PDB file of C-alpha atoms in Angstrom:
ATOM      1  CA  UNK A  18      -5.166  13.422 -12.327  1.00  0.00           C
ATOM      2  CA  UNK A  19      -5.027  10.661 -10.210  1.00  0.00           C
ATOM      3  CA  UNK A  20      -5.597  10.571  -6.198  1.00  0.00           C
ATOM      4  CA  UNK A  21      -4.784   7.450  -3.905  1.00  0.00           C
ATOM      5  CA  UNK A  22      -6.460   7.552  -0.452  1.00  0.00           C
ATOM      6  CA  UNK A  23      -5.096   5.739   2.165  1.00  0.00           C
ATOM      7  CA  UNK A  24      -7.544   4.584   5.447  1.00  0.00           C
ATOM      8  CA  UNK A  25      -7.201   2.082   8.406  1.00  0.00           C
ATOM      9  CA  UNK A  26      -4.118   3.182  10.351  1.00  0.00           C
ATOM     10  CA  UNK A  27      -4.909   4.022  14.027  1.00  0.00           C
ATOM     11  CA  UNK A  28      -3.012   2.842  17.156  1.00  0.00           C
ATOM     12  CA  UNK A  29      -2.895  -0.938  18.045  1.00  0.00           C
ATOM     13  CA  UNK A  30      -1.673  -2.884  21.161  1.00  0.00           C
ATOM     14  CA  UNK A  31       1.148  -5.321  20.079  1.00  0.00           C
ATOM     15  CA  UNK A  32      -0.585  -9.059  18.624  1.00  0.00           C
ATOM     16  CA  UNK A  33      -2.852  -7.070  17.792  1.00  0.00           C
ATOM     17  CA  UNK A  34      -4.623  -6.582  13.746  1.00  0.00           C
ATOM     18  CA  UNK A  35      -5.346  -3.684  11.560  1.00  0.00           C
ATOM     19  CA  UNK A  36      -6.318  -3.480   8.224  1.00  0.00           C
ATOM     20  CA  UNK A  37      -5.130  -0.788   5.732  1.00  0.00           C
ATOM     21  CA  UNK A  38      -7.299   0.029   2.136  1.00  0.00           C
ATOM     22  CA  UNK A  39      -6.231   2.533  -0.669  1.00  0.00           C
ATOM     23  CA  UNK A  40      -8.872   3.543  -3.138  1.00  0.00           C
ATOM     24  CA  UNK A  41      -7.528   5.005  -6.294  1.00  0.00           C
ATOM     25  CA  UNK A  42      -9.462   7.776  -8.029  1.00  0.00           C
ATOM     26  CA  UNK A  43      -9.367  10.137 -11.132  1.00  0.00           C
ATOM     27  CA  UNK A  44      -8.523   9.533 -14.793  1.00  0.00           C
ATOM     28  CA  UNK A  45      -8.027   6.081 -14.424  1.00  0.00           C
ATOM     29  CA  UNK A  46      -7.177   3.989 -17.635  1.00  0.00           C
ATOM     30  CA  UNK A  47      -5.758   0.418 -16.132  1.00  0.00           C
ATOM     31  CA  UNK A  48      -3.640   0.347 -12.974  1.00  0.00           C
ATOM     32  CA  UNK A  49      -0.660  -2.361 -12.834  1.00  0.00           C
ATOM     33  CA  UNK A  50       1.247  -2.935  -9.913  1.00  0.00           C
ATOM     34  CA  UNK A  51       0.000  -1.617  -6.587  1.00  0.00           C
ATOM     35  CA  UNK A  52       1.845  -1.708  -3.434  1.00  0.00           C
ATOM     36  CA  UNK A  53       2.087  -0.451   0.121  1.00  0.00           C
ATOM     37  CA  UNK A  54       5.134   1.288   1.547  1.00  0.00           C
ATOM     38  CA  UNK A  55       6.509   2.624   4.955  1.00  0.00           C
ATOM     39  CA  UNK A  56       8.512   5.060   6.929  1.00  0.00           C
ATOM     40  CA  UNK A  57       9.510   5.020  10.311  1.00  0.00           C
ATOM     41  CA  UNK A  58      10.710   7.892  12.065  1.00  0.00           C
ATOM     42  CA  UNK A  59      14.331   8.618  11.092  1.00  0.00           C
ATOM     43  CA  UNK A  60      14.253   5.643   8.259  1.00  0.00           C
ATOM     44  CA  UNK A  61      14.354   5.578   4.834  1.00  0.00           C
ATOM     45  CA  UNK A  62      11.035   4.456   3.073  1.00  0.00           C
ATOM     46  CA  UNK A  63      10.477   0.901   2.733  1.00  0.00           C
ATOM     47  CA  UNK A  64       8.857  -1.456   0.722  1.00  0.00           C
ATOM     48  CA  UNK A  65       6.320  -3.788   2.606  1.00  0.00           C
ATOM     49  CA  UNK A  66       4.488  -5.525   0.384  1.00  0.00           C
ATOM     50  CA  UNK A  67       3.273  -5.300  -3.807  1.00  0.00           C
ATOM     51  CA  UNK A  68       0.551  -7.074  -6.241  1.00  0.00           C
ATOM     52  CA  UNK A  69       0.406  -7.030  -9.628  1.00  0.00           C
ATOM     53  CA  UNK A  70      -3.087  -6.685 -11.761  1.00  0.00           C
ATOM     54  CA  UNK A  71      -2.884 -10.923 -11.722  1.00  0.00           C
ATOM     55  CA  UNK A  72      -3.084 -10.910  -8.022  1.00  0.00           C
ATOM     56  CA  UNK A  73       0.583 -12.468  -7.824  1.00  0.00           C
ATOM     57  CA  UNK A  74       2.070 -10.353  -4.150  1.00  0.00           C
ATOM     58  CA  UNK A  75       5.314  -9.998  -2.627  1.00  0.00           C
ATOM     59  CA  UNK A  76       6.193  -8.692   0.643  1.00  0.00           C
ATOM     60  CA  UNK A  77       9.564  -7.743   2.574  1.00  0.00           C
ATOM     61  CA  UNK A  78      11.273 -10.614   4.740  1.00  0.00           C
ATOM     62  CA  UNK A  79      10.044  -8.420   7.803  1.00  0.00           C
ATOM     63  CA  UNK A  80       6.332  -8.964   7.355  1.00  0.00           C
ATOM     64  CA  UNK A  81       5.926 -12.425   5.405  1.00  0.00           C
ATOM     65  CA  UNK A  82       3.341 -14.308   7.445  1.00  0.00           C
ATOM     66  CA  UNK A  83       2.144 -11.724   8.723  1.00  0.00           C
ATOM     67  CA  UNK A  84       0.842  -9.109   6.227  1.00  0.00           C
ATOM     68  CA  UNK A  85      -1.574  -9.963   3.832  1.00  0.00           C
ATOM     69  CA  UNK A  86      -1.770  -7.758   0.382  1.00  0.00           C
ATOM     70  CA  UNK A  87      -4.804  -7.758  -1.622  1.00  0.00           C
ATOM     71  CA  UNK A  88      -6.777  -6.013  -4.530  1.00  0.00           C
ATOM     72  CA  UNK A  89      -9.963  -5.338  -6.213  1.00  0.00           C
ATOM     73  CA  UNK A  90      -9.742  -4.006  -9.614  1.00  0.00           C
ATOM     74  CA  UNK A  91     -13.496  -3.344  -9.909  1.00  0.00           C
ATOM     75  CA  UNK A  92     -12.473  -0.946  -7.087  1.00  0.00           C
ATOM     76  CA  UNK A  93      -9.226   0.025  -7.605  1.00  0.00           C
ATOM     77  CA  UNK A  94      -8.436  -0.643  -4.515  1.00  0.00           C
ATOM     78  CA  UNK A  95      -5.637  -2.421  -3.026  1.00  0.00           C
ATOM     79  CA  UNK A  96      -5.619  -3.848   1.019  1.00  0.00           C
ATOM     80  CA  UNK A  97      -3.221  -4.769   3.651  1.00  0.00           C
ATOM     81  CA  UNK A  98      -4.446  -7.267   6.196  1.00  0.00           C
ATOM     82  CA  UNK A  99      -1.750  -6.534   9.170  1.00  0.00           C
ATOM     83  CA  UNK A 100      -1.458  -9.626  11.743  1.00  0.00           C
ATOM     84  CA  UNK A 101       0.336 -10.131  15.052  1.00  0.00           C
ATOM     85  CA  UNK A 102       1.716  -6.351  14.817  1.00  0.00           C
ATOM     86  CA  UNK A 103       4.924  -5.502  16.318  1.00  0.00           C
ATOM     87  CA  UNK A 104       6.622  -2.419  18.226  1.00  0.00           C
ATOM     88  CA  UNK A 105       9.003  -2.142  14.861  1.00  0.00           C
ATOM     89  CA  UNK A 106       5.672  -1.999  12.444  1.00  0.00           C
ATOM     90  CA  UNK A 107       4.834   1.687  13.596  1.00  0.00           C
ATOM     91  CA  UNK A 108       5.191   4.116  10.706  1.00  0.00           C
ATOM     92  CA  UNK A 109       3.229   5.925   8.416  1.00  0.00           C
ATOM     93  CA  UNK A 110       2.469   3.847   5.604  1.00  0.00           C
ATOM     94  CA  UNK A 111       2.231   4.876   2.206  1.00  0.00           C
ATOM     95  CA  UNK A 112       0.179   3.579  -1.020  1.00  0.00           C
ATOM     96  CA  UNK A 113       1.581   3.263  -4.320  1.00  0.00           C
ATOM     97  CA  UNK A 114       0.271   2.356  -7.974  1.00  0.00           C
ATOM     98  CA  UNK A 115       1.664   2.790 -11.700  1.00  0.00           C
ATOM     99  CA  UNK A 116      -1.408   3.525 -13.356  1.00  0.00           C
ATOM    100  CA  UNK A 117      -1.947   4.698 -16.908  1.00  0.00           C
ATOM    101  CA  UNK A 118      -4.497   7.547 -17.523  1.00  0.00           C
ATOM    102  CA  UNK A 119      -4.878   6.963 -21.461  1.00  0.00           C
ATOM    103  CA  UNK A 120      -3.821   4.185 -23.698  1.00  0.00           C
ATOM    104  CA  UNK A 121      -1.467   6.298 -25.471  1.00  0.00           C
ATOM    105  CA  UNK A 122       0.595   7.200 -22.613  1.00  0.00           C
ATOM    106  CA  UNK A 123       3.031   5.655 -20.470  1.00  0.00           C
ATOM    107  CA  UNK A 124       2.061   4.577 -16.510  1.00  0.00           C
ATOM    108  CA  UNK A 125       2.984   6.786 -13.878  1.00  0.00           C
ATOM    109  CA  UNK A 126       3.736   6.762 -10.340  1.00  0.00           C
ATOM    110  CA  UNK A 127       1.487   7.737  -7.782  1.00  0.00           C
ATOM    111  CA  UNK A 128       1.756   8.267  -3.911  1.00  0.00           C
ATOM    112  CA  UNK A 129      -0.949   8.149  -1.629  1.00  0.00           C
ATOM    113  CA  UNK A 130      -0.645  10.872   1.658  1.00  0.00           C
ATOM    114  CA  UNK A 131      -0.060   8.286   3.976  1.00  0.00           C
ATOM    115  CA  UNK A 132      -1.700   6.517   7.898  1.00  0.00           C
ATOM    116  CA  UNK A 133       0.140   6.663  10.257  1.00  0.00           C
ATOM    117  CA  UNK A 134       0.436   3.146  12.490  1.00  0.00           C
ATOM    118  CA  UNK A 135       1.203   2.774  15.451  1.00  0.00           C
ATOM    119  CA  UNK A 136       1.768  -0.126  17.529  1.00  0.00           C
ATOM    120  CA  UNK A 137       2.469   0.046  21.458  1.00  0.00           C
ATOM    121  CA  UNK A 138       1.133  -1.098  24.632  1.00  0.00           C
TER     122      UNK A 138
END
């Protein structure tokens, strides 16, 4: 079994900075690509922003230069570094990583439960 938990949403004025973290937990063999997701009310889930175990990122047209995606694989923990937040950032934001439990077995998909962000004045 593998758990992701998400921590760092909250409610921020617009400009303004928050910074997400997902720890991954459990029967961890290696983890490959992580990434960070969202969902706004009445939207389909998004991708915002990915890293693979080399560190290489990528991030949605919406948020380049403004989101930051990190990892530590001591950890197993992957970061989001939000900057100069906007009204149309607010949703709950969900982590993702295809991690493999044993050698012998194929990665998986995991979700995280989600934090909820909210930007508004």
């Amino acid at each position: 079994q593998v758990q992701l938990v998400e921590s760092g949403g909250g409610l921020v004025q617009p400009g303004g900075s928050l910074k997400l973290s997902c720890a991954a937990s459990g029967s961890i063999f290696s983890i490959n690509l992580m990434g960070w997701y969202r969902q706004a009310p009445g939207k389909q889930r998004e991708s915002v922003a990915a890293i693979s175990s080399g560190g290489s990122p990528n991030y949605a047209d919406s948020v380049k230069g403004r989101f930051t995606i990190s990892r530590d694989n001591a950890k197993n923990t992957v970061y989001l570094q939000m900057n100069s937040l906007k009204p149309e950032d607010t949703a709950v934001y969900y982590c993702n990583a295809d991690v493999k439990t044993s050698w012998r077995l194929p990665r998986s998909n995991y979700w995280g439960q989600g934090t909820q962000v909210t930007v508004s004045s």
